[in-house]
Coordinates of C-alpha atoms in Angstrom, one line a residue:
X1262 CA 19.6 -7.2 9.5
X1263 CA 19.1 -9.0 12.7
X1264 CA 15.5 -8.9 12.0
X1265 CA 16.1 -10.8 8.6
X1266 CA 18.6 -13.0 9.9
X1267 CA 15.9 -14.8 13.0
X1268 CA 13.5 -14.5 10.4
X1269 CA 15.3 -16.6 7.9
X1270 CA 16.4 -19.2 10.8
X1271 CA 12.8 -19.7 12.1
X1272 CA 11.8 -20.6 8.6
X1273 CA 14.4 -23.6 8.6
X1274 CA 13.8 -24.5 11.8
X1275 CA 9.5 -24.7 10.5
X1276 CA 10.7 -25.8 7.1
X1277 CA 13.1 -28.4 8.5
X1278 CA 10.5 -30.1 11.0
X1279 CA 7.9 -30.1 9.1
X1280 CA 9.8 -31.7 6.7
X1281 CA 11.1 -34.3 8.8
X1282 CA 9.6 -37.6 7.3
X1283 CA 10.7 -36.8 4.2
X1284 CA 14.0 -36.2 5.3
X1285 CA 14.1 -39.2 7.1
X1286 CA 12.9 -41.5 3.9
X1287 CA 15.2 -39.8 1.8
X1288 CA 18.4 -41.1 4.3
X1289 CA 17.5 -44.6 4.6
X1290 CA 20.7 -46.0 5.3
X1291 CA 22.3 -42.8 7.1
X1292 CA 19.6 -43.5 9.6
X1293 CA 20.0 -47.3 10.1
X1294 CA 23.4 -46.2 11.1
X1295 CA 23.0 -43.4 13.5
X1296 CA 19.8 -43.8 14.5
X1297 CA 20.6 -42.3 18.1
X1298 CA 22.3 -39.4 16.2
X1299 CA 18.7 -38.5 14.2
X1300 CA 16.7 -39.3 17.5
X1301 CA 18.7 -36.3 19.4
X1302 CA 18.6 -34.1 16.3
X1303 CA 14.9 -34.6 16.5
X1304 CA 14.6 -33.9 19.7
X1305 CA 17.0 -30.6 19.3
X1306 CA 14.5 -29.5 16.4
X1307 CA 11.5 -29.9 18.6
X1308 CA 12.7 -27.7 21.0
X1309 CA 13.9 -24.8 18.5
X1310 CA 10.2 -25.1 16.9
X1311 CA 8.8 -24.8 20.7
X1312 CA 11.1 -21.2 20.8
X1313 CA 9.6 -20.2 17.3
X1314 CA 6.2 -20.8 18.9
X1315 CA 6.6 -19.2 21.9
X1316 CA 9.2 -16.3 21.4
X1317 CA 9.2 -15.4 17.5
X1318 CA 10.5 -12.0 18.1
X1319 CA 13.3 -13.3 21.2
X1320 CA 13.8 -10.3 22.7
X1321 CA 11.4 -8.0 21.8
X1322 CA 11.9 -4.2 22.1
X1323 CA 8.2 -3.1 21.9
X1324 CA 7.2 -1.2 24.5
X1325 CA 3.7 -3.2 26.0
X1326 CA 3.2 -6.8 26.3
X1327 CA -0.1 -6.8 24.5
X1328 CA 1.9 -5.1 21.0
X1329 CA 4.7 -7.4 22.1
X1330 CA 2.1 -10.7 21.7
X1331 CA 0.2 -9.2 19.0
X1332 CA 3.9 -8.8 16.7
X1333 CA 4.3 -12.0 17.9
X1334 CA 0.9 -13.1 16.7
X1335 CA 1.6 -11.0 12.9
X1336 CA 5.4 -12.5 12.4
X1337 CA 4.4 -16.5 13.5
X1338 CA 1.4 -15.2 10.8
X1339 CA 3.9 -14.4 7.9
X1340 CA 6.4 -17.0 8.3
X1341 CA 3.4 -19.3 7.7
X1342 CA 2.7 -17.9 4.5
X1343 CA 6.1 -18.5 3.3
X1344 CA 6.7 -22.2 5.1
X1345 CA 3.1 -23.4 3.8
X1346 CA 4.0 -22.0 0.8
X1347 CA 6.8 -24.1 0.5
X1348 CA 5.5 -27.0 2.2
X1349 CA 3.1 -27.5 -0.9
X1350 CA 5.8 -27.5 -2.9
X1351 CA 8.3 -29.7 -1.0
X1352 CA 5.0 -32.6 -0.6
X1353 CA 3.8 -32.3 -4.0
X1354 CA 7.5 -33.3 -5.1
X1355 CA 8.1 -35.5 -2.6
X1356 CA 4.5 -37.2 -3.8
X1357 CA 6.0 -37.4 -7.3
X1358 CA 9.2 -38.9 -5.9
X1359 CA 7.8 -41.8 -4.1
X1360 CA 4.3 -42.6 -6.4
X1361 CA 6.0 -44.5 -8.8
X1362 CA 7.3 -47.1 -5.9
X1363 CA 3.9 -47.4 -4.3
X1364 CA 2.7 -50.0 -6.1
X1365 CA 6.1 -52.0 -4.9
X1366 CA 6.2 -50.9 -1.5
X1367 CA 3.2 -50.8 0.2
X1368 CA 5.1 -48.5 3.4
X1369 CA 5.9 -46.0 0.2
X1370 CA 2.1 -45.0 1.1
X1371 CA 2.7 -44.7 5.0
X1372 CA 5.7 -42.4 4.3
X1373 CA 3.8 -40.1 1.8
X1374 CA 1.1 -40.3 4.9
X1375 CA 2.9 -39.5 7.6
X1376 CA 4.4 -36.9 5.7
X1377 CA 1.4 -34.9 4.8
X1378 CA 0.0 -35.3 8.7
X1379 CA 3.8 -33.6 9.8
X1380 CA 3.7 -30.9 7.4
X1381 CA -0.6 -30.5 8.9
X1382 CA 0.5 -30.7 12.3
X1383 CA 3.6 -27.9 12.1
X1384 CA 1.8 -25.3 10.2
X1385 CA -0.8 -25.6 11.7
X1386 CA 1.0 -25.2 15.1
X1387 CA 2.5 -22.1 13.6
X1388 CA -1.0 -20.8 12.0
X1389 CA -2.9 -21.1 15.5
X1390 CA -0.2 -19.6 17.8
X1391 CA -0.4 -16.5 15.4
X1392 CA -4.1 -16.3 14.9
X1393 CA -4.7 -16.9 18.6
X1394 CA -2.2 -14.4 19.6
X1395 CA -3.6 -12.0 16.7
X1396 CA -7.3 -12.7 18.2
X1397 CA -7.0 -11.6 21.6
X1398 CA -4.9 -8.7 21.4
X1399 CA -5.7 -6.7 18.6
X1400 CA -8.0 -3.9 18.6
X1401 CA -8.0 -2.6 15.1
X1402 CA -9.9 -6.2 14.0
X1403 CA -12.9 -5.3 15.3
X1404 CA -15.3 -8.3 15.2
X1405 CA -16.4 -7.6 11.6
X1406 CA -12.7 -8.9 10.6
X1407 CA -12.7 -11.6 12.7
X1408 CA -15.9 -13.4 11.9
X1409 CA -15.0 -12.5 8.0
X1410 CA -11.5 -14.0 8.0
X1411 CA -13.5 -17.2 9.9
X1412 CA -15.8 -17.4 6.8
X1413 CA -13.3 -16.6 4.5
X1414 CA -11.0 -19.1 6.2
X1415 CA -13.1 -22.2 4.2
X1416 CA -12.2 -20.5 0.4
X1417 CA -9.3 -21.2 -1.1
X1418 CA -7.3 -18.7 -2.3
X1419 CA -9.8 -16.2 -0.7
X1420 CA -8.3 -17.8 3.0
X1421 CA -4.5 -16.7 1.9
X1422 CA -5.8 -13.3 0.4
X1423 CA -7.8 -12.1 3.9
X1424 CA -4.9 -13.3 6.2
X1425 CA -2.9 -11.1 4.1
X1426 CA -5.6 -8.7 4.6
X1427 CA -5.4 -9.1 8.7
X1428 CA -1.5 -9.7 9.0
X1429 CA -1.3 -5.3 7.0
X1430 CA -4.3 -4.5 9.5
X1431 CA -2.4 -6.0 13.0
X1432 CA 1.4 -5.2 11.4
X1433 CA -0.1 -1.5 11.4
X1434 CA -1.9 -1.4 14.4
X1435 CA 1.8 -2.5 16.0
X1436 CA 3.5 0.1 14.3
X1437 CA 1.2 3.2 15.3
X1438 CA 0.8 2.2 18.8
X1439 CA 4.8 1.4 19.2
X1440 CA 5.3 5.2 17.6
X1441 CA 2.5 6.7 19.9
X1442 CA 4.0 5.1 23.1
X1443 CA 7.2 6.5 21.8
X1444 CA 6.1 10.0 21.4
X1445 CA 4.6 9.3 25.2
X1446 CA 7.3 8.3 26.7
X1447 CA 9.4 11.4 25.6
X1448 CA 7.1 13.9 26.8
X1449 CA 5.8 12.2 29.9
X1450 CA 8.6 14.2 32.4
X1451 CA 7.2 17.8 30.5
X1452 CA 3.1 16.9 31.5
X1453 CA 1.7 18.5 28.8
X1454 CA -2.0 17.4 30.3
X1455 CA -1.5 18.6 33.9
X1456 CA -4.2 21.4 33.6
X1457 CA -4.6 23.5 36.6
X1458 CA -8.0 22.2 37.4
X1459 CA -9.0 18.6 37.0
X1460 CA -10.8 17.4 33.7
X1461 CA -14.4 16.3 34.1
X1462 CA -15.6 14.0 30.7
X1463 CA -19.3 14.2 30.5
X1464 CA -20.7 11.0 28.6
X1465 CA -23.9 12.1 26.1
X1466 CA -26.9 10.2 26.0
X1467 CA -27.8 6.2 26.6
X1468 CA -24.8 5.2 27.9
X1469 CA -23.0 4.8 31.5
X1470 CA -19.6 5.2 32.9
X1471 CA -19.1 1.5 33.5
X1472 CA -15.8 0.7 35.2
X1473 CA -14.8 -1.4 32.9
X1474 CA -16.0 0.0 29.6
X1475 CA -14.5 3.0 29.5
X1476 CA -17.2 5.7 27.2
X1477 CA -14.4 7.4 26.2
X1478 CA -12.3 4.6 24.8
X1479 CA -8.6 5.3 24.9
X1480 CA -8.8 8.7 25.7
X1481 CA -8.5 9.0 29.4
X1482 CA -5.6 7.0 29.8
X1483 CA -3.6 9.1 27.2
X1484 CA -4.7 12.0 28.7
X1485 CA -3.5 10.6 32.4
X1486 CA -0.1 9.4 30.7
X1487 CA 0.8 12.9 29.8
X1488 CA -0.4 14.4 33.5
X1489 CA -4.1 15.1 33.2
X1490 CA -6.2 14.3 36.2
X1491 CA -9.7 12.7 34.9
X1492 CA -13.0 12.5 36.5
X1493 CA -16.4 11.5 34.8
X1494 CA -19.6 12.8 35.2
X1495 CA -21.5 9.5 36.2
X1496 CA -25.0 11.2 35.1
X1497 CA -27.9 8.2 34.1
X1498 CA -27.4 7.3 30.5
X1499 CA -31.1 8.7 30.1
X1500 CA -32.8 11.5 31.8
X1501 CA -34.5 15.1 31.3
X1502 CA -31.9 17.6 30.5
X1503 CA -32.4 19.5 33.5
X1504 CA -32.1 16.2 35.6
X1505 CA -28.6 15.4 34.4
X1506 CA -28.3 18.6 35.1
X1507 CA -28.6 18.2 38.9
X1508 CA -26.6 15.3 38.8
X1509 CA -23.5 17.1 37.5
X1510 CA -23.6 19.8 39.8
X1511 CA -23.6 17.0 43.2
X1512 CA -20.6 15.7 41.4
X1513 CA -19.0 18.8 40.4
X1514 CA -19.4 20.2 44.4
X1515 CA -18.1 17.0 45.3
X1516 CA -15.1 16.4 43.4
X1517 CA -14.8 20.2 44.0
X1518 CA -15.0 19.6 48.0
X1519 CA -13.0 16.7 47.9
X1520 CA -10.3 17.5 46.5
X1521 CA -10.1 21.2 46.5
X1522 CA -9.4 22.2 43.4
X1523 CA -11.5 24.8 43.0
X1524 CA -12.7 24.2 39.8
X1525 CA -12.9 21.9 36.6
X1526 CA -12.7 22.0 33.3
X1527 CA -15.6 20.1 31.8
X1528 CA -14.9 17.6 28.4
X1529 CA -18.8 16.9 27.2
X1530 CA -19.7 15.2 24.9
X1531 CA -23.5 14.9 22.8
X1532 CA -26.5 15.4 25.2
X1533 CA -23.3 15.7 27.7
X1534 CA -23.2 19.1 26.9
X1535 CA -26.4 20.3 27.2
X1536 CA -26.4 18.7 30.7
X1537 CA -23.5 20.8 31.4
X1538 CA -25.1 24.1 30.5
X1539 CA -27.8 23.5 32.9
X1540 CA -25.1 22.5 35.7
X1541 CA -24.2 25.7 35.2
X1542 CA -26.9 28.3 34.5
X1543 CA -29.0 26.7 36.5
X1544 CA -27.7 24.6 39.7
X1545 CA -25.2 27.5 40.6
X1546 CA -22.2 25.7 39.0
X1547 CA -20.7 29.0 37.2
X1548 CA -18.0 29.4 39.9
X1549 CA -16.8 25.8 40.0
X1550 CA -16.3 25.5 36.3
X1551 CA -13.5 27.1 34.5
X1552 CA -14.0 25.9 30.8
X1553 CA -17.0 23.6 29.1
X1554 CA -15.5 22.3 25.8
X1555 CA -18.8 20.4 24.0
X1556 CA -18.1 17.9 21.8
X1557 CA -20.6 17.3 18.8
X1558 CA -23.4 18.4 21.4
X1559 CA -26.5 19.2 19.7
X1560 CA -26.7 23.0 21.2
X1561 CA -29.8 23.5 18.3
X1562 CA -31.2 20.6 18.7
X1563 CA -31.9 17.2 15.7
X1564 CA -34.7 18.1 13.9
X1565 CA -34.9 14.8 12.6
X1566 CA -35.0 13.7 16.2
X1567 CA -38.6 15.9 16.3
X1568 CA -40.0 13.6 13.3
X1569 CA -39.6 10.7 14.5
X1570 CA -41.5 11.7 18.2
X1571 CA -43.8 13.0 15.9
X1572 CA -44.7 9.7 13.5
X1573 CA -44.0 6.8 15.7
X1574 CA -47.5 6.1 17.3
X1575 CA -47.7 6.9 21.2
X1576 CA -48.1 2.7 21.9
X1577 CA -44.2 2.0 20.1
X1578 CA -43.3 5.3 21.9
X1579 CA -43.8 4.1 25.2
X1580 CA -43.1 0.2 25.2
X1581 CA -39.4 1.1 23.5
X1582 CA -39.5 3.6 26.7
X1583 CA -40.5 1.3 29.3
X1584 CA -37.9 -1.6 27.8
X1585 CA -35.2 0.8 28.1
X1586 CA -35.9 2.2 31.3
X1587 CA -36.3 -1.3 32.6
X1588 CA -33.1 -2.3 31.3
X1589 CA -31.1 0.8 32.5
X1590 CA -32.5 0.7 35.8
X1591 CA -30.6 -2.8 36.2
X1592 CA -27.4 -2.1 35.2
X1593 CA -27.5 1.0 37.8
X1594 CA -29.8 3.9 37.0
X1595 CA -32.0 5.5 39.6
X1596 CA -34.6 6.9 37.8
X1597 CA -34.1 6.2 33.7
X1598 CA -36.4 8.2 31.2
X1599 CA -36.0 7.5 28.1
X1600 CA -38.3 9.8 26.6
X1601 CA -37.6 12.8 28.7
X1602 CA -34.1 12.2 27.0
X1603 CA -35.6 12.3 23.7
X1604 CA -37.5 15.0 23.9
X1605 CA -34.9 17.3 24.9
X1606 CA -32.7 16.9 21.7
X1607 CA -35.6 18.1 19.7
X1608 CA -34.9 20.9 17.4
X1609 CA -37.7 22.7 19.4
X1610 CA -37.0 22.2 23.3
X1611 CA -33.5 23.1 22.5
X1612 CA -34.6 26.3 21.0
X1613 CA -36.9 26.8 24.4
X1614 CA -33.9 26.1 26.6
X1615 CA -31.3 28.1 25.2
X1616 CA -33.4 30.9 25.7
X1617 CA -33.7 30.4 29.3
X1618 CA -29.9 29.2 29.5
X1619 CA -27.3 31.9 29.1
X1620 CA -24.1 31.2 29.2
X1621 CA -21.7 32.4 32.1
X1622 CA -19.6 35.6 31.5
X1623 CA -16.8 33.5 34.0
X1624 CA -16.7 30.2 32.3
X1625 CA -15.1 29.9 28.5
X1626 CA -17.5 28.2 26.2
X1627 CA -15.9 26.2 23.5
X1628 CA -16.7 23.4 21.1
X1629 CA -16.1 20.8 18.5
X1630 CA -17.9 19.3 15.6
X1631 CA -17.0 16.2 13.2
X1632 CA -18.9 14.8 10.0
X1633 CA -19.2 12.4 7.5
X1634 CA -19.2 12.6 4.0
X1635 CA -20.7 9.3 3.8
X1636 CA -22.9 6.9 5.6
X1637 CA -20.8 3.8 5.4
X1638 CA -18.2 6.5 7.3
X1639 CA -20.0 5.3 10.3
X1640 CA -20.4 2.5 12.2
X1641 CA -23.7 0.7 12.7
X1642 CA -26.1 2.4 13.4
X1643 CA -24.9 5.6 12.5
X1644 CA -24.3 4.6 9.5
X1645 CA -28.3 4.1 8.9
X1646 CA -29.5 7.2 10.4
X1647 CA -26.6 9.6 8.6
X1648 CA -28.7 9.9 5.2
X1649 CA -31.8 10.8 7.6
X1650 CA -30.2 13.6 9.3
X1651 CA -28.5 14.8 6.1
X1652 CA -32.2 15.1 4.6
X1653 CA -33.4 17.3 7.8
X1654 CA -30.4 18.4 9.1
X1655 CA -27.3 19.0 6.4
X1656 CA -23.7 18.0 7.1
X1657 CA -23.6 15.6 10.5
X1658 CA -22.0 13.4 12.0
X1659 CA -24.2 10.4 12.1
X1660 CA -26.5 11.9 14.7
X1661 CA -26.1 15.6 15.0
X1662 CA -25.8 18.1 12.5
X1663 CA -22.0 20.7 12.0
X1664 CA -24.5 23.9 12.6
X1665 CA -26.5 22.5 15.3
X1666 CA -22.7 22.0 17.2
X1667 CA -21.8 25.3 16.8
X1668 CA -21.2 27.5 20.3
X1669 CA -19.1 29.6 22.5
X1670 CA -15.9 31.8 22.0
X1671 CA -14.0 29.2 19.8
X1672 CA -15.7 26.5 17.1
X1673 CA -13.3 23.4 16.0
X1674 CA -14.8 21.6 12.9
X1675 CA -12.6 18.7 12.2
X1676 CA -12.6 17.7 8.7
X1677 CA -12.3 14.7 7.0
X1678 CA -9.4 14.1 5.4
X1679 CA -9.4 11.9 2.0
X1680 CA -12.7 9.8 2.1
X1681 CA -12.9 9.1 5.6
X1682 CA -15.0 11.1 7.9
X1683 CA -15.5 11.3 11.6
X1684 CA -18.7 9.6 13.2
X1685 CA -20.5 10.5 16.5
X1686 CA -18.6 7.5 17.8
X1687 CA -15.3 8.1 16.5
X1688 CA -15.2 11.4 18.1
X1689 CA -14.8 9.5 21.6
X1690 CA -13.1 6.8 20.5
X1691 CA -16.4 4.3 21.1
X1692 CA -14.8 1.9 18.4
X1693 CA -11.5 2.3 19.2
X1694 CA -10.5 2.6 15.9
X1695 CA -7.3 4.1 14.6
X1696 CA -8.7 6.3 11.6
X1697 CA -6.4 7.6 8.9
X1698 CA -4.7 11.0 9.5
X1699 CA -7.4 11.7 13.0
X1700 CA -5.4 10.2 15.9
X1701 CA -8.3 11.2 18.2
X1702 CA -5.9 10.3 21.3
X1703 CA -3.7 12.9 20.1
X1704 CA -6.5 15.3 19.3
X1705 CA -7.6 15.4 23.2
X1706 CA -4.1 15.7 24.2
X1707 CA -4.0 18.9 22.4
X1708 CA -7.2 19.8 23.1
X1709 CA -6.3 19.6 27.1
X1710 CA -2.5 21.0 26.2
X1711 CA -4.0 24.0 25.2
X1712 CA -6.4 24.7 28.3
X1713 CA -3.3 24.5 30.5
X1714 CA -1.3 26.8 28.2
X1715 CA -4.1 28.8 28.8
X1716 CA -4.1 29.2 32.6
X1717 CA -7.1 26.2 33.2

């Protein structure tokens, strides 16, 4: 009821300002009289549409600022669909009221102007304080909504039916993120995350852990709210399997050493994985490493992968190489190689390396595979390469195929619910995207709830 009750004041308040010429032309006399008495009226209306603009909500009870601005953003958005809604009506008749005097009254035309500028320059006001707002803080936008709405923006009727579109996509985004703070907040004393060892996510192949661009999207700092302890395995985004390898185990001994711990559990995702069976089996990492859970890790190998080393000539092979290990080596790797990387997630060298790489009777081997039904299931350019890997490979995810995943004591398929399935990216949350029915956040709290219930 309170809710309803700002709402319908703020509208009055827009409705009432925006309307002011009109107002004004309609009291002739009234105002000749007490002028002073309209001036401080003004004045007192200015002010309450400065409140609307800048606290919508008043006090809001949302738990973060950035839901708290982006509600903000999604109510300043939907009371200007109803004000400029009735704006257009209030001109258009105020425009009949006053044509039929124009031709006697030449300031009948300034009033009618003055109007229409008023009614631009408050809703518009209200418009830009909610796209802004609606802009910089939402997530679930994505940039393919916000350069559509600014295209759609210039077509009538289309403009009104994508901000509808935008003000559902933000209005949800506030409510699942207000619910999953909730659900935080009343299990944050019970630290369903705090494992016994430390968790060590394992990034797959051409990427980094950047400080600031988190791999693993929102997953880490759910997974810290509810009393996990994260590491990362800061391998090069591109290197021989056996390589990455190497690396892990120097940061396994060292968070191992530093900290002393003992041991870590080890979250891996893609080539991640297969980096972390060679930490193992073959850098001496068995008794440092409680539990490798692998996470759409191509265990068998992409035999699709294979193809393409096999048909692009050797020239294209090694200038893509050389650009990418040029680049890579300037935002911070040692030694890049980006067809070492390749070659490894063949359908072939995979086969060669499992038979050389047992697994560890002390550490519990577990995984996880996603899919898509559908290509257009993935972002770009997963979404290109899924009907590729489907020919060679079957069911996959965008990149790696459901029976290449499969390894250890314990296989998790997740399947898609309803038409949506689960990408290569979606799986760590590279998009962070909230996908119906698959709150990966929540999946990876479970996923870690269930190592400590187990002892790790």
């Amino acid at each position: 009821m309170r809710k309803w009750l700002r709402r319908g004041l703020w509208t009055l308040v827009i409705l009432t300002a925006s309307n002011l010429v009109a107002v004004l032309c309609s009291l002739p006399l009234y105002y000749q009289v007490t002028g002073g008495c309209f001036l401080l009226a003004s004045l007192i209306l200015l002010a309450l549409l400065t409140l609307v603009l800048v606290r919508p909500l008043g006090r809001s009870p949302l738990p973060t600022r950035r839901i708290r601005q982006l509600a903000a953003g999604v109510e300043l958005l939907r009371l200007f669909l109803v004000t400029a809604t009735a704006d257009l009506v209030t001109t258009l008749w105020f425009f009949c009221l006053l044509t039929p005097w124009a031709g006697v009254d030449g300031i009948v035309w300034l009033g009618i102007t003055a109007h229409v500028l008023l009614v631009v320059a408050v809703e518009a006001a209200v418009f830009w304080a909610g796209m802004i707002r609606v802009y910089i803080t939402s997530v679930q936008l994505g940039l393919k909504h916000r350069v559509l709405a600014a295209l759609c923006g210039w077509i009538p009727l289309v403009n009104i039916w994508y901000l509808c579109k935008i003000i559902r996509i933000a209005s949800d985004e506030v409510e699942f993120e207000t619910v999953k703070w909730e659900i935080d907040a009343a299990r944050a004393e019970s630290e369903i995350c705090k494992t016994r060892y430390p968790l060590l996510m394992v990034h797959g192949v051409f990427f980094r852990d950047f400080r600031y661009v988190n791999y693993w999207g929102r997953i880490p700092r759910e997974l810290t709210r509810n009393g996990a302890t994260v590491y990362y395995g800061g391998q090069q985004s591109a290197a021989a399997v056996e390589d990455s390898g190497k690396e892990l185990a120097a940061r396994i001994r060292r968070i191992v050493e530093e900290t002393g711990c003992g041991k870590v559990n080890i979250i891996a995702h893609s080539k991640g994985g297969l980096d972390s069976r060679a930490a193992i089996a073959h850098c001496g990492m068995a008794p440092y490493v409680a539990t490798l859970t692998t996470i759409n890790t191509p265990h068998r190998g992409c035999v699709f992968a294979e193809y393409l080393l096999d048909k692009i000539p050797q020239a294209m092979r090694q200038r893509i190489a050389d650009t990418y290990n040029a680049t890579l080596k300037r935002l911070g790797d040692e030694n890049p190689d980006f067809l070492a990387a390749v070659t490894d997630l063949t359908a072939s060298a995979c086969e060669e390396r499992n038979a050389v790489t047992p697994d560890d009777p002390g550490v519990v081997y577990e995984s996880v595979m996603s899919y898509c039904e559908k290509a257009q299931h993935g972002k770009f350019p997963l979404n290109m390469t899924h009907p590729i890997v489907r020919y060679f490979d079957g069911r996959n995810d965008g990149l790696v195929a459901v029976d290449s995943a499969k390894w250890g004591s314990r296989f998790t398929l997740l399947e898609p619910s309803g038409k949506r399935g689960i990408s290569h990216g979606d799986v760590v949350d590279l998009n962070r995207e909230n996908i119906p029915d698959f709150d990966v956040r929540e999946f990876y709290v479970n996923l870690v709830a269930d190592l400590k219930r187990r002892g790790f």
